[in-house]
Amino acid sequence: MKLQPMVLKKRGKTRKGKGSSRGELREAGLDSRQALKLGISIDLRRKTKREENVETLKQHLRSLSSKKKAKSRAVKYLDKEHT
């Protein structure tokens, strides 16, 4: 899933951005290396921190962690089955 943050254009219109700003990543609890490993693009030119984008990042991280937990539970179950 490719995350595309929303950014403001002139006259208050919104459009899809190139990537998340460093401030948004910091607010979501990520650094740039972790974001790149997770496939989250970074726009180094952006300086703003939009609350909607921070919430989207946090929600994406929660969904990734729940998938990771489900996968680890399945692996543990299969390991118990084979022993």
C-alpha positions as a printed Julia matrix, in Angstrom:
83×3 Matrix{Float64}:
  0.0     0.0    0.0
  1.51    3.29  -1.11
  0.83    6.19   1.23
  0.25    9.54  -0.43
 -0.29   12.44   1.98
 -2.61   15.29   1.14
 -1.01   18.73   0.69
 -2.51   22.18   0.26
 -2.2    23.94  -3.06
 -2.81   27.6   -3.71
 -6.28   28.9   -2.9
 -6.86   26.17  -0.31
 -7.22   23.23  -2.69
 -5.71   19.87  -1.79
 -3.78   17.4   -3.89
 -1.84   14.19  -3.36
  1.71   14.84  -2.2
  5.0    13.22  -3.13
  5.68   11.97   0.38
  5.46   12.66   4.1
  7.43   15.46   5.72
 10.06   14.75   8.36
  7.88   16.43  10.98
  4.94   14.15  10.19
  7.16   11.1   10.48
  8.53   12.33  13.81
  4.99   12.9   15.14
  4.02    9.37  14.09
  7.05    7.93  15.9
  9.21    7.04  12.88
 12.58    8.11  11.62
 13.52    8.35   7.95
 15.26    4.95   7.78
 12.31    3.11   9.27
  9.92    4.91   6.92
 11.93    3.94   3.87
 12.09    0.31   5.03
  8.3     0.31   5.38
  7.84    1.78   1.91
  6.73    5.24   3.07
  8.07    7.95   0.78
  9.64   11.1    2.23
  9.42   14.58   0.72
 12.42   16.51   2.02
 11.11   19.82   0.61
  7.97   19.85   2.73
  8.1    21.59   6.11
  4.47   21.34   7.25
  2.92   18.85   9.67
 -0.68   18.15   8.73
 -2.62   16.37  11.44
 -4.55   14.3    8.88
 -1.31   12.91   7.45
  0.04   12.1   10.93
 -3.16   10.19  11.74
 -2.92    8.32   8.43
  0.67    7.31   9.24
 -0.28    6.14  12.74
 -3.19    4.11  11.36
 -0.9     2.53   8.75
  1.62    1.59  11.47
 -1.15    0.01  13.56
 -2.31   -2.07  10.61
  1.26   -3.21   9.9
  1.82   -4.23  13.52
 -1.46   -6.18  13.64
 -0.5    -8.04  10.45
  2.91   -8.78  11.94
  1.33  -10.14  15.14
 -1.07  -12.35  13.19
  1.8   -13.72  11.12
  3.91  -14.48  14.21
  0.95  -16.26  15.84
  0.52  -18.43  12.75
  4.2   -19.34  12.77
  4.04  -20.27  16.48
  0.96  -22.41  15.83
  2.67  -24.24  12.96
  5.79  -24.8   15.06
  3.74  -26.38  17.87
  1.93  -28.57  15.37
  5.16  -30.05  14.0
  6.76  -30.83  17.37
